[in-house]
Amino acid sequence: MNADPDNTSKEAACAMAHAPGSRLTSLRLGVVGALFAVVAATLSNLHPAQAQEAQQELQSAPSFVDNFSNFNQSRWFVSDGWTNGAHQNCTWSKDLVRLSDGVLSLGFEKRKLKDREFACAEIQTKQRYGYGVYEARMKTGTGSGLNAAFFSYIGPQDKQPWDEIDFEVLTKDPSKVQVNSYIQGKPKNGKLVDVEGGADKGFNDYGFVWEKDRLRWYVNGKLVHEVTNPDELPKHSQKIFFSLWGSDKLTNWMGAFTDPGSKVTMQVKRVAFTALGQPCQFPESLACSISNSN
């Protein structure tokens, strides 16, 4: 999320916005906490230099490509039945996650669900991923006060510091996409970049390359932003998310919310993660073309 005059309230909102699956997650915290306790105990017995090195080497689930020929329930968790805070004017609904002809659709529509007047959609991976190439081919609808996002995130509900890497189309202006990251819960590196032809007019390729010493964002294969400051680089393995949601409170950032009058969708044709050093997995992949020099 980018910095604006309402940055403090926005940070608080995002802390909730990216606390996905909080109710179900709480049921698993006992097991997760025990596992982290074992890891912490192991690291505490290491020489300080060894502990630091162990912490720096991120664990990651394997590389994958998902073309959505089917919905892989072992890979994806679908948010359903809750909101992420007062800033969000919609309730997550699994009914708004649809798959048809190799396209995954996430929807936003006017439908009273629990205490909200609108329903919206989100999915997240069940596993966490580390350094590598993250990419998605997607198309968004339009509407002031909506956010269509492809991002990676980890945070307190997983007993980890809040790290995040984002592509967010604020659909009030689909000619641009916002790239940014969060480090220890603090916004970094925010920038609006052009999406040639518009995020809503056709499918576009969004990708970021996360390495230990730098982070790069690409739109349709073109480098649009790069960060090398070690204090502004994520250091914790993260889950991959897609979400479409609305707000009638974050107006400085997302614009004044307007009832779109009909269902708005975000469509995804492909998502992939390629671990660093692994072969590229499809011809159009960033992993096929990038190198340490570009």
PDB file of C-alpha atoms in Angstrom:
ATOM      1  CA  MET A   1       0.000   0.000   0.000  1.00  0.00           C
ATOM      2  CA  ASN A   2       1.280   3.456  -0.790  1.00  0.00           C
ATOM      3  CA  ALA A   3       1.836   6.230   1.678  1.00  0.00           C
ATOM      4  CA  ASP A   4      -0.825   8.907   1.940  1.00  0.00           C
ATOM      5  CA  PRO A   5      -2.096  11.346   4.602  1.00  0.00           C
ATOM      6  CA  ASP A   6      -4.122   8.549   6.195  1.00  0.00           C
ATOM      7  CA  ASN A   7      -1.149   6.209   6.448  1.00  0.00           C
ATOM      8  CA  THR A   8      -1.571   5.365  10.149  1.00  0.00           C
ATOM      9  CA  SER A   9      -5.158   4.206   9.802  1.00  0.00           C
ATOM     10  CA  LYS A  10      -4.243   2.422   6.588  1.00  0.00           C
ATOM     11  CA  GLU A  11      -1.505   0.429   8.310  1.00  0.00           C
ATOM     12  CA  ALA A  12      -4.004  -0.655  10.955  1.00  0.00           C
ATOM     13  CA  ALA A  13      -6.515  -1.575   8.263  1.00  0.00           C
ATOM     14  CA  CYS A  14      -3.951  -3.587   6.344  1.00  0.00           C
ATOM     15  CA  ALA A  15      -2.945  -5.452   9.461  1.00  0.00           C
ATOM     16  CA  MET A  16      -6.498  -6.765   9.473  1.00  0.00           C
ATOM     17  CA  ALA A  17      -6.861  -6.903   5.698  1.00  0.00           C
ATOM     18  CA  HIS A  18      -4.010  -9.378   5.525  1.00  0.00           C
ATOM     19  CA  ALA A  19      -5.046 -11.505   8.491  1.00  0.00           C
ATOM     20  CA  PRO A  20      -6.711 -14.116   6.251  1.00  0.00           C
ATOM     21  CA  GLY A  21      -8.366 -17.173   7.665  1.00  0.00           C
ATOM     22  CA  SER A  22      -8.065 -15.811  11.178  1.00  0.00           C
ATOM     23  CA  ARG A  23     -10.850 -17.941  12.606  1.00  0.00           C
ATOM     24  CA  LEU A  24      -9.682 -21.189  11.065  1.00  0.00           C
ATOM     25  CA  THR A  25      -6.047 -20.312  11.653  1.00  0.00           C
ATOM     26  CA  SER A  26      -6.639 -20.013  15.376  1.00  0.00           C
ATOM     27  CA  LEU A  27      -7.596 -23.677  15.473  1.00  0.00           C
ATOM     28  CA  ARG A  28      -4.161 -24.575  14.156  1.00  0.00           C
ATOM     29  CA  LEU A  29      -2.035 -22.235  16.254  1.00  0.00           C
ATOM     30  CA  GLY A  30      -1.354 -24.851  18.927  1.00  0.00           C
ATOM     31  CA  VAL A  31       0.333 -27.182  16.464  1.00  0.00           C
ATOM     32  CA  VAL A  32       2.080 -24.348  14.632  1.00  0.00           C
ATOM     33  CA  GLY A  33       3.253 -22.839  17.891  1.00  0.00           C
ATOM     34  CA  ALA A  34       4.727 -26.150  18.979  1.00  0.00           C
ATOM     35  CA  LEU A  35       6.616 -26.474  15.722  1.00  0.00           C
ATOM     36  CA  PHE A  36       8.035 -22.979  16.013  1.00  0.00           C
ATOM     37  CA  ALA A  37       9.039 -23.707  19.590  1.00  0.00           C
ATOM     38  CA  VAL A  38      11.091 -26.667  18.357  1.00  0.00           C
ATOM     39  CA  VAL A  39      12.723 -24.504  15.683  1.00  0.00           C
ATOM     40  CA  ALA A  40      13.465 -21.751  18.192  1.00  0.00           C
ATOM     41  CA  ALA A  41      15.007 -24.223  20.612  1.00  0.00           C
ATOM     42  CA  THR A  42      17.173 -25.651  17.846  1.00  0.00           C
ATOM     43  CA  LEU A  43      18.399 -22.215  16.779  1.00  0.00           C
ATOM     44  CA  SER A  44      19.152 -21.248  20.370  1.00  0.00           C
ATOM     45  CA  ASN A  45      21.634 -24.118  20.607  1.00  0.00           C
ATOM     46  CA  LEU A  46      23.520 -22.986  17.521  1.00  0.00           C
ATOM     47  CA  HIS A  47      26.553 -20.733  17.482  1.00  0.00           C
ATOM     48  CA  PRO A  48      25.262 -17.155  16.817  1.00  0.00           C
ATOM     49  CA  ALA A  49      26.752 -17.130  13.317  1.00  0.00           C
ATOM     50  CA  GLN A  50      25.162 -20.501  12.567  1.00  0.00           C
ATOM     51  CA  ALA A  51      21.807 -19.352  13.910  1.00  0.00           C
ATOM     52  CA  GLN A  52      21.915 -16.233  11.755  1.00  0.00           C
ATOM     53  CA  GLU A  53      22.773 -18.263   8.669  1.00  0.00           C
ATOM     54  CA  ALA A  54      19.971 -20.747   9.415  1.00  0.00           C
ATOM     55  CA  GLN A  55      17.468 -17.933   9.779  1.00  0.00           C
ATOM     56  CA  GLN A  56      18.593 -16.353   6.514  1.00  0.00           C
ATOM     57  CA  GLU A  57      17.950 -19.470   4.444  1.00  0.00           C
ATOM     58  CA  LEU A  58      14.237 -19.399   3.759  1.00  0.00           C
ATOM     59  CA  GLN A  59      12.236 -22.573   3.606  1.00  0.00           C
ATOM     60  CA  SER A  60       9.991 -22.907   0.583  1.00  0.00           C
ATOM     61  CA  ALA A  61       7.375 -25.198  -0.870  1.00  0.00           C
ATOM     62  CA  PRO A  62       8.287 -26.554  -4.336  1.00  0.00           C
ATOM     63  CA  SER A  63       7.899 -24.718  -7.639  1.00  0.00           C
ATOM     64  CA  PHE A  64       4.502 -25.015  -9.315  1.00  0.00           C
ATOM     65  CA  VAL A  65       2.370 -23.783 -12.206  1.00  0.00           C
ATOM     66  CA  ASP A  66      -1.406 -23.637 -11.886  1.00  0.00           C
ATOM     67  CA  ASN A  67      -3.332 -23.089 -15.129  1.00  0.00           C
ATOM     68  CA  PHE A  68      -6.657 -23.625 -13.362  1.00  0.00           C
ATOM     69  CA  SER A  69      -7.719 -26.585 -15.444  1.00  0.00           C
ATOM     70  CA  ASN A  70      -9.210 -27.618 -12.108  1.00  0.00           C
ATOM     71  CA  PHE A  71      -9.315 -26.170  -8.607  1.00  0.00           C
ATOM     72  CA  ASN A  72      -6.526 -27.729  -6.577  1.00  0.00           C
ATOM     73  CA  GLN A  73      -7.965 -27.955  -3.081  1.00  0.00           C
ATOM     74  CA  SER A  74      -4.702 -29.254  -1.687  1.00  0.00           C
ATOM     75  CA  ARG A  75      -3.008 -26.023  -2.836  1.00  0.00           C
ATOM     76  CA  TRP A  76      -5.673 -23.376  -2.199  1.00  0.00           C
ATOM     77  CA  PHE A  77      -7.650 -22.297   0.830  1.00  0.00           C
ATOM     78  CA  VAL A  78     -10.816 -20.260   0.109  1.00  0.00           C
ATOM     79  CA  SER A  79     -11.745 -17.521   2.580  1.00  0.00           C
ATOM     80  CA  ASP A  80     -15.394 -17.750   3.618  1.00  0.00           C
ATOM     81  CA  GLY A  81     -17.715 -16.224   6.183  1.00  0.00           C
ATOM     82  CA  TRP A  82     -15.717 -13.423   7.802  1.00  0.00           C
ATOM     83  CA  THR A  83     -14.285  -9.971   7.183  1.00  0.00           C
ATOM     84  CA  ASN A  84     -10.824  -8.636   7.908  1.00  0.00           C
ATOM     85  CA  GLY A  85     -11.927  -5.576   9.806  1.00  0.00           C
ATOM     86  CA  ALA A  86     -14.202  -2.555   9.902  1.00  0.00           C
ATOM     87  CA  HIS A  87     -12.468  -1.039   6.868  1.00  0.00           C
ATOM     88  CA  GLN A  88     -13.779  -3.856   4.630  1.00  0.00           C
ATOM     89  CA  ASN A  89     -17.373  -3.407   3.447  1.00  0.00           C
ATOM     90  CA  CYS A  90     -17.784  -7.004   2.265  1.00  0.00           C
ATOM     91  CA  THR A  91     -17.761 -10.519   3.701  1.00  0.00           C
ATOM     92  CA  TRP A  92     -15.612 -13.233   2.111  1.00  0.00           C
ATOM     93  CA  SER A  93     -17.780 -15.743   0.264  1.00  0.00           C
ATOM     94  CA  LYS A  94     -16.629 -19.027  -1.235  1.00  0.00           C
ATOM     95  CA  ASP A  95     -19.562 -18.753  -3.659  1.00  0.00           C
ATOM     96  CA  LEU A  96     -17.744 -15.899  -5.406  1.00  0.00           C
ATOM     97  CA  VAL A  97     -14.761 -18.093  -6.305  1.00  0.00           C
ATOM     98  CA  ARG A  98     -15.588 -19.760  -9.619  1.00  0.00           C
ATOM     99  CA  LEU A  99     -13.686 -21.782 -12.202  1.00  0.00           C
ATOM    100  CA  SER A 100     -14.686 -21.952 -15.875  1.00  0.00           C
ATOM    101  CA  ASP A 101     -12.727 -22.875 -19.012  1.00  0.00           C
ATOM    102  CA  GLY A 102      -9.347 -22.487 -17.341  1.00  0.00           C
ATOM    103  CA  VAL A 103     -10.115 -19.104 -15.783  1.00  0.00           C
ATOM    104  CA  LEU A 104     -10.459 -18.541 -12.065  1.00  0.00           C
ATOM    105  CA  SER A 105     -12.861 -15.711 -11.191  1.00  0.00           C
ATOM    106  CA  LEU A 106     -13.105 -13.843  -7.910  1.00  0.00           C
ATOM    107  CA  GLY A 107     -16.224 -11.731  -7.553  1.00  0.00           C
ATOM    108  CA  PHE A 108     -17.587  -8.709  -5.718  1.00  0.00           C
ATOM    109  CA  GLU A 109     -21.328  -8.144  -5.607  1.00  0.00           C
ATOM    110  CA  LYS A 110     -24.119  -6.525  -3.629  1.00  0.00           C
ATOM    111  CA  ARG A 111     -25.427  -9.307  -1.423  1.00  0.00           C
ATOM    112  CA  LYS A 112     -26.031  -8.983   2.286  1.00  0.00           C
ATOM    113  CA  LEU A 113     -23.855 -11.480   4.073  1.00  0.00           C
ATOM    114  CA  LYS A 114     -23.726 -11.399   7.856  1.00  0.00           C
ATOM    115  CA  ASP A 115     -23.236  -7.737   8.844  1.00  0.00           C
ATOM    116  CA  ARG A 116     -22.032  -6.460   5.442  1.00  0.00           C
ATOM    117  CA  GLU A 117     -24.066  -5.337   2.440  1.00  0.00           C
ATOM    118  CA  PHE A 118     -21.581  -6.781  -0.067  1.00  0.00           C
ATOM    119  CA  ALA A 119     -19.797 -10.105  -0.634  1.00  0.00           C
ATOM    120  CA  CYS A 120     -16.253 -10.542  -1.973  1.00  0.00           C
ATOM    121  CA  ALA A 121     -13.629 -13.217  -2.626  1.00  0.00           C
ATOM    122  CA  GLU A 122     -10.142 -14.330  -1.631  1.00  0.00           C
ATOM    123  CA  ILE A 123      -7.945 -17.403  -2.002  1.00  0.00           C
ATOM    124  CA  GLN A 124      -4.552 -18.194  -0.497  1.00  0.00           C
ATOM    125  CA  THR A 125      -2.046 -21.001  -0.758  1.00  0.00           C
ATOM    126  CA  LYS A 126      -1.835 -23.431   2.109  1.00  0.00           C
ATOM    127  CA  GLN A 127       1.956 -23.585   1.802  1.00  0.00           C
ATOM    128  CA  ARG A 128       4.614 -20.887   2.098  1.00  0.00           C
ATOM    129  CA  TYR A 129       7.171 -19.914  -0.518  1.00  0.00           C
ATOM    130  CA  GLY A 130      10.609 -18.305  -0.351  1.00  0.00           C
ATOM    131  CA  TYR A 131      13.047 -16.751  -2.804  1.00  0.00           C
ATOM    132  CA  GLY A 132      11.999 -17.119  -6.410  1.00  0.00           C
ATOM    133  CA  VAL A 133       9.877 -15.859  -9.288  1.00  0.00           C
ATOM    134  CA  TYR A 134       6.187 -15.214  -8.558  1.00  0.00           C
ATOM    135  CA  GLU A 135       3.911 -14.484 -11.495  1.00  0.00           C
ATOM    136  CA  ALA A 136       0.248 -14.278 -12.402  1.00  0.00           C
ATOM    137  CA  ARG A 137      -1.719 -13.571 -15.560  1.00  0.00           C
ATOM    138  CA  MET A 138      -4.866 -11.686 -14.664  1.00  0.00           C
ATOM    139  CA  LYS A 139      -7.553  -9.193 -15.654  1.00  0.00           C
ATOM    140  CA  THR A 140      -9.646  -6.948 -13.412  1.00  0.00           C
ATOM    141  CA  GLY A 141     -12.993  -5.233 -13.509  1.00  0.00           C
ATOM    142  CA  THR A 142     -13.492  -1.572 -12.585  1.00  0.00           C
ATOM    143  CA  GLY A 143     -15.093   0.364  -9.759  1.00  0.00           C
ATOM    144  CA  SER A 144     -14.161   3.064  -7.275  1.00  0.00           C
ATOM    145  CA  GLY A 145     -13.404   1.747  -3.808  1.00  0.00           C
ATOM    146  CA  LEU A 146     -12.324  -1.743  -4.938  1.00  0.00           C
ATOM    147  CA  ASN A 147      -8.951  -3.484  -4.761  1.00  0.00           C
ATOM    148  CA  ALA A 148      -7.917  -6.427  -6.982  1.00  0.00           C
ATOM    149  CA  ALA A 149      -4.685  -7.877  -5.640  1.00  0.00           C
ATOM    150  CA  PHE A 150      -2.039 -10.508  -6.327  1.00  0.00           C
ATOM    151  CA  PHE A 151       0.414 -10.657  -3.456  1.00  0.00           C
ATOM    152  CA  SER A 152       2.437 -12.710  -1.012  1.00  0.00           C
ATOM    153  CA  TYR A 153       2.030 -12.317   2.738  1.00  0.00           C
ATOM    154  CA  ILE A 154       2.872 -13.732   6.127  1.00  0.00           C
ATOM    155  CA  GLY A 155       2.024 -12.251   9.496  1.00  0.00           C
ATOM    156  CA  PRO A 156       1.153 -12.510  13.170  1.00  0.00           C
ATOM    157  CA  GLN A 157      -1.639 -15.057  12.760  1.00  0.00           C
ATOM    158  CA  ASP A 158       1.099 -17.456  11.591  1.00  0.00           C
ATOM    159  CA  LYS A 159       3.357 -16.318  14.453  1.00  0.00           C
ATOM    160  CA  GLN A 160       5.614 -14.547  11.993  1.00  0.00           C
ATOM    161  CA  PRO A 161       6.520 -10.895  11.426  1.00  0.00           C
ATOM    162  CA  TRP A 162       4.371  -9.120   8.842  1.00  0.00           C
ATOM    163  CA  ASP A 163       6.159  -9.321   5.462  1.00  0.00           C
ATOM    164  CA  GLU A 164       4.352  -8.717   2.172  1.00  0.00           C
ATOM    165  CA  ILE A 165       4.975  -8.143  -1.545  1.00  0.00           C
ATOM    166  CA  ASP A 166       2.154  -6.636  -3.591  1.00  0.00           C
ATOM    167  CA  PHE A 167       0.534  -5.968  -6.905  1.00  0.00           C
ATOM    168  CA  GLU A 168      -2.687  -4.047  -6.206  1.00  0.00           C
ATOM    169  CA  VAL A 169      -4.981  -2.715  -8.913  1.00  0.00           C
ATOM    170  CA  LEU A 170      -7.081   0.048  -7.388  1.00  0.00           C
ATOM    171  CA  THR A 171      -9.876  -0.346  -9.868  1.00  0.00           C
ATOM    172  CA  LYS A 172     -10.882   3.324  -9.666  1.00  0.00           C
ATOM    173  CA  ASP A 173      -8.007   3.689 -12.184  1.00  0.00           C
ATOM    174  CA  PRO A 174      -7.175   0.398 -13.931  1.00  0.00           C
ATOM    175  CA  SER A 175      -4.570   2.109 -16.107  1.00  0.00           C
ATOM    176  CA  LYS A 176      -2.104   1.584 -13.245  1.00  0.00           C
ATOM    177  CA  VAL A 177      -1.072  -1.014 -10.700  1.00  0.00           C
ATOM    178  CA  GLN A 178       0.495  -0.283  -7.339  1.00  0.00           C
ATOM    179  CA  VAL A 179       3.603  -2.215  -6.317  1.00  0.00           C
ATOM    180  CA  ASN A 180       4.821  -2.153  -2.745  1.00  0.00           C
ATOM    181  CA  SER A 181       6.011  -4.254   0.134  1.00  0.00           C
ATOM    182  CA  TYR A 182       5.671  -4.372   3.896  1.00  0.00           C
ATOM    183  CA  ILE A 183       8.644  -5.115   6.123  1.00  0.00           C
ATOM    184  CA  GLN A 184       7.935  -5.831   9.790  1.00  0.00           C
ATOM    185  CA  GLY A 185       4.514  -4.287   9.201  1.00  0.00           C
ATOM    186  CA  LYS A 186       5.867  -1.030   7.775  1.00  0.00           C
ATOM    187  CA  PRO A 187       5.050   0.073   4.193  1.00  0.00           C
ATOM    188  CA  LYS A 188       8.031   0.277   1.858  1.00  0.00           C
ATOM    189  CA  ASN A 189       8.750   0.855  -1.814  1.00  0.00           C
ATOM    190  CA  GLY A 190       5.274   1.983  -2.880  1.00  0.00           C
ATOM    191  CA  LYS A 191       4.983   3.009  -6.519  1.00  0.00           C
ATOM    192  CA  LEU A 192       2.217   3.353  -9.104  1.00  0.00           C
ATOM    193  CA  VAL A 193       3.210   1.991 -12.502  1.00  0.00           C
ATOM    194  CA  ASP A 194       1.433   1.993 -15.838  1.00  0.00           C
ATOM    195  CA  VAL A 195      -0.344  -1.052 -17.235  1.00  0.00           C
ATOM    196  CA  GLU A 196      -0.240  -0.568 -20.974  1.00  0.00           C
ATOM    197  CA  GLY A 197      -3.726  -0.937 -22.400  1.00  0.00           C
ATOM    198  CA  GLY A 198      -5.267  -1.132 -18.918  1.00  0.00           C
ATOM    199  CA  ALA A 199      -5.619  -3.835 -16.286  1.00  0.00           C
ATOM    200  CA  ASP A 200      -9.296  -4.154 -17.228  1.00  0.00           C
ATOM    201  CA  LYS A 201      -8.999  -4.400 -21.031  1.00  0.00           C
ATOM    202  CA  GLY A 202      -7.169  -7.699 -21.286  1.00  0.00           C
ATOM    203  CA  PHE A 203      -5.007 -10.182 -19.428  1.00  0.00           C
ATOM    204  CA  ASN A 204      -1.672  -8.849 -18.222  1.00  0.00           C
ATOM    205  CA  ASP A 205       1.343 -10.564 -16.707  1.00  0.00           C
ATOM    206  CA  TYR A 206       2.443  -9.435 -13.254  1.00  0.00           C
ATOM    207  CA  GLY A 207       5.550 -10.862 -11.657  1.00  0.00           C
ATOM    208  CA  PHE A 208       8.088 -10.212  -8.958  1.00  0.00           C
ATOM    209  CA  VAL A 209      11.488 -11.742  -8.406  1.00  0.00           C
ATOM    210  CA  TRP A 210      12.404 -12.037  -4.757  1.00  0.00           C
ATOM    211  CA  GLU A 211      16.044 -12.667  -3.924  1.00  0.00           C
ATOM    212  CA  LYS A 212      18.019 -12.389  -0.724  1.00  0.00           C
ATOM    213  CA  ASP A 213      19.643  -9.139  -1.827  1.00  0.00           C
ATOM    214  CA  ARG A 214      17.002  -7.539  -4.061  1.00  0.00           C
ATOM    215  CA  LEU A 215      13.366  -7.433  -5.100  1.00  0.00           C
ATOM    216  CA  ARG A 216      12.126  -6.652  -8.631  1.00  0.00           C
ATOM    217  CA  TRP A 217       8.614  -6.101 -10.000  1.00  0.00           C
ATOM    218  CA  TYR A 218       7.671  -6.700 -13.660  1.00  0.00           C
ATOM    219  CA  VAL A 219       4.571  -5.857 -15.695  1.00  0.00           C
ATOM    220  CA  ASN A 220       4.231  -7.713 -18.994  1.00  0.00           C
ATOM    221  CA  GLY A 221       7.904  -8.659 -18.825  1.00  0.00           C
ATOM    222  CA  LYS A 222       9.117  -5.094 -18.265  1.00  0.00           C
ATOM    223  CA  LEU A 223      11.036  -4.183 -15.126  1.00  0.00           C
ATOM    224  CA  VAL A 224       9.047  -1.430 -13.369  1.00  0.00           C
ATOM    225  CA  HIS A 225      10.602  -1.244  -9.894  1.00  0.00           C
ATOM    226  CA  GLU A 226      13.637  -2.550  -8.016  1.00  0.00           C
ATOM    227  CA  VAL A 227      14.769  -2.473  -4.380  1.00  0.00           C
ATOM    228  CA  THR A 228      18.196  -3.417  -3.067  1.00  0.00           C
ATOM    229  CA  ASN A 229      18.230  -1.802   0.379  1.00  0.00           C
ATOM    230  CA  PRO A 230      18.611  -4.787   2.759  1.00  0.00           C
ATOM    231  CA  ASP A 231      16.385  -3.051   5.324  1.00  0.00           C
ATOM    232  CA  GLU A 232      13.533  -3.003   2.789  1.00  0.00           C
ATOM    233  CA  LEU A 233      13.582  -6.655   1.745  1.00  0.00           C
ATOM    234  CA  PRO A 234      11.286  -9.381   3.127  1.00  0.00           C
ATOM    235  CA  LYS A 235      12.976 -12.129   5.090  1.00  0.00           C
ATOM    236  CA  HIS A 236      10.170 -14.603   5.811  1.00  0.00           C
ATOM    237  CA  SER A 237       8.518 -17.263   3.647  1.00  0.00           C
ATOM    238  CA  GLN A 238       5.043 -16.230   2.560  1.00  0.00           C
ATOM    239  CA  LYS A 239       1.741 -17.515   1.219  1.00  0.00           C
ATOM    240  CA  ILE A 240       0.381 -16.440  -2.180  1.00  0.00           C
ATOM    241  CA  PHE A 241      -2.957 -14.615  -2.346  1.00  0.00           C
ATOM    242  CA  PHE A 242      -5.540 -13.324  -4.796  1.00  0.00           C
ATOM    243  CA  SER A 243      -8.299 -11.083  -3.477  1.00  0.00           C
ATOM    244  CA  LEU A 244     -11.022  -8.702  -4.630  1.00  0.00           C
ATOM    245  CA  TRP A 245     -12.559  -6.552  -1.914  1.00  0.00           C
ATOM    246  CA  GLY A 246     -14.083  -3.146  -1.242  1.00  0.00           C
ATOM    247  CA  SER A 247     -13.941  -0.374   1.312  1.00  0.00           C
ATOM    248  CA  ASP A 248     -16.045   2.688   2.018  1.00  0.00           C
ATOM    249  CA  LYS A 249     -13.514   3.918   4.604  1.00  0.00           C
ATOM    250  CA  LEU A 250     -10.110   3.933   2.847  1.00  0.00           C
ATOM    251  CA  THR A 251     -11.202   6.695   0.489  1.00  0.00           C
ATOM    252  CA  ASN A 252      -7.849   8.537   0.400  1.00  0.00           C
ATOM    253  CA  TRP A 253      -6.285   5.454  -1.105  1.00  0.00           C
ATOM    254  CA  MET A 254      -8.980   3.445  -2.885  1.00  0.00           C
ATOM    255  CA  GLY A 255     -11.337   6.262  -3.808  1.00  0.00           C
ATOM    256  CA  ALA A 256     -14.897   6.889  -2.680  1.00  0.00           C
ATOM    257  CA  PHE A 257     -16.811   3.631  -2.780  1.00  0.00           C
ATOM    258  CA  THR A 258     -19.601   3.455  -5.328  1.00  0.00           C
ATOM    259  CA  ASP A 259     -21.987   0.546  -5.640  1.00  0.00           C
ATOM    260  CA  PRO A 260     -20.925  -0.897  -9.019  1.00  0.00           C
ATOM    261  CA  GLY A 261     -24.515  -1.896  -9.742  1.00  0.00           C
ATOM    262  CA  SER A 262     -23.520  -5.327 -10.999  1.00  0.00           C
ATOM    263  CA  LYS A 263     -21.029  -8.051 -10.199  1.00  0.00           C
ATOM    264  CA  VAL A 264     -17.352  -7.086 -10.607  1.00  0.00           C
ATOM    265  CA  THR A 265     -14.810  -9.819 -11.282  1.00  0.00           C
ATOM    266  CA  MET A 266     -11.100 -10.400 -11.154  1.00  0.00           C
ATOM    267  CA  GLN A 267      -9.970 -13.197 -13.480  1.00  0.00           C
ATOM    268  CA  VAL A 268      -6.791 -15.272 -13.241  1.00  0.00           C
ATOM    269  CA  LYS A 269      -5.560 -17.555 -16.011  1.00  0.00           C
ATOM    270  CA  ARG A 270      -2.293 -18.679 -14.480  1.00  0.00           C
ATOM    271  CA  VAL A 271      -0.169 -18.399 -11.376  1.00  0.00           C
ATOM    272  CA  ALA A 272       3.313 -19.806 -10.887  1.00  0.00           C
ATOM    273  CA  PHE A 273       6.166 -19.921  -8.446  1.00  0.00           C
ATOM    274  CA  THR A 274       9.642 -20.876  -9.654  1.00  0.00           C
ATOM    275  CA  ALA A 275      12.281 -21.291  -6.964  1.00  0.00           C
ATOM    276  CA  LEU A 276      15.586 -19.554  -7.629  1.00  0.00           C
ATOM    277  CA  GLY A 277      17.921 -21.758  -9.630  1.00  0.00           C
ATOM    278  CA  GLN A 278      15.118 -23.972 -10.943  1.00  0.00           C
ATOM    279  CA  PRO A 279      14.374 -24.240 -14.701  1.00  0.00           C
ATOM    280  CA  CYS A 280      11.604 -22.057 -16.076  1.00  0.00           C
ATOM    281  CA  GLN A 281       8.305 -23.909 -16.263  1.00  0.00           C
ATOM    282  CA  PHE A 282       6.561 -22.385 -19.302  1.00  0.00           C
ATOM    283  CA  PRO A 283       7.836 -20.360 -22.284  1.00  0.00           C
ATOM    284  CA  GLU A 284       6.386 -17.007 -21.199  1.00  0.00           C
ATOM    285  CA  SER A 285       7.767 -17.245 -17.676  1.00  0.00           C
ATOM    286  CA  LEU A 286       9.987 -14.497 -16.293  1.00  0.00           C
ATOM    287  CA  ALA A 287      12.229 -17.268 -15.043  1.00  0.00           C
ATOM    288  CA  CYS A 288      13.136 -18.001 -18.668  1.00  0.00           C
ATOM    289  CA  SER A 289      14.339 -14.508 -19.446  1.00  0.00           C
ATOM    290  CA  ILE A 290      15.666 -12.808 -16.331  1.00  0.00           C
ATOM    291  CA  SER A 291      19.234 -13.097 -15.136  1.00  0.00           C
ATOM    292  CA  ASN A 292      21.392 -11.568 -12.484  1.00  0.00           C
ATOM    293  CA  SER A 293      22.141  -8.706 -14.843  1.00  0.00           C
ATOM    294  CA  ASN A 294      18.607  -7.505 -15.684  1.00  0.00           C
TER     295      ASN A 294
END
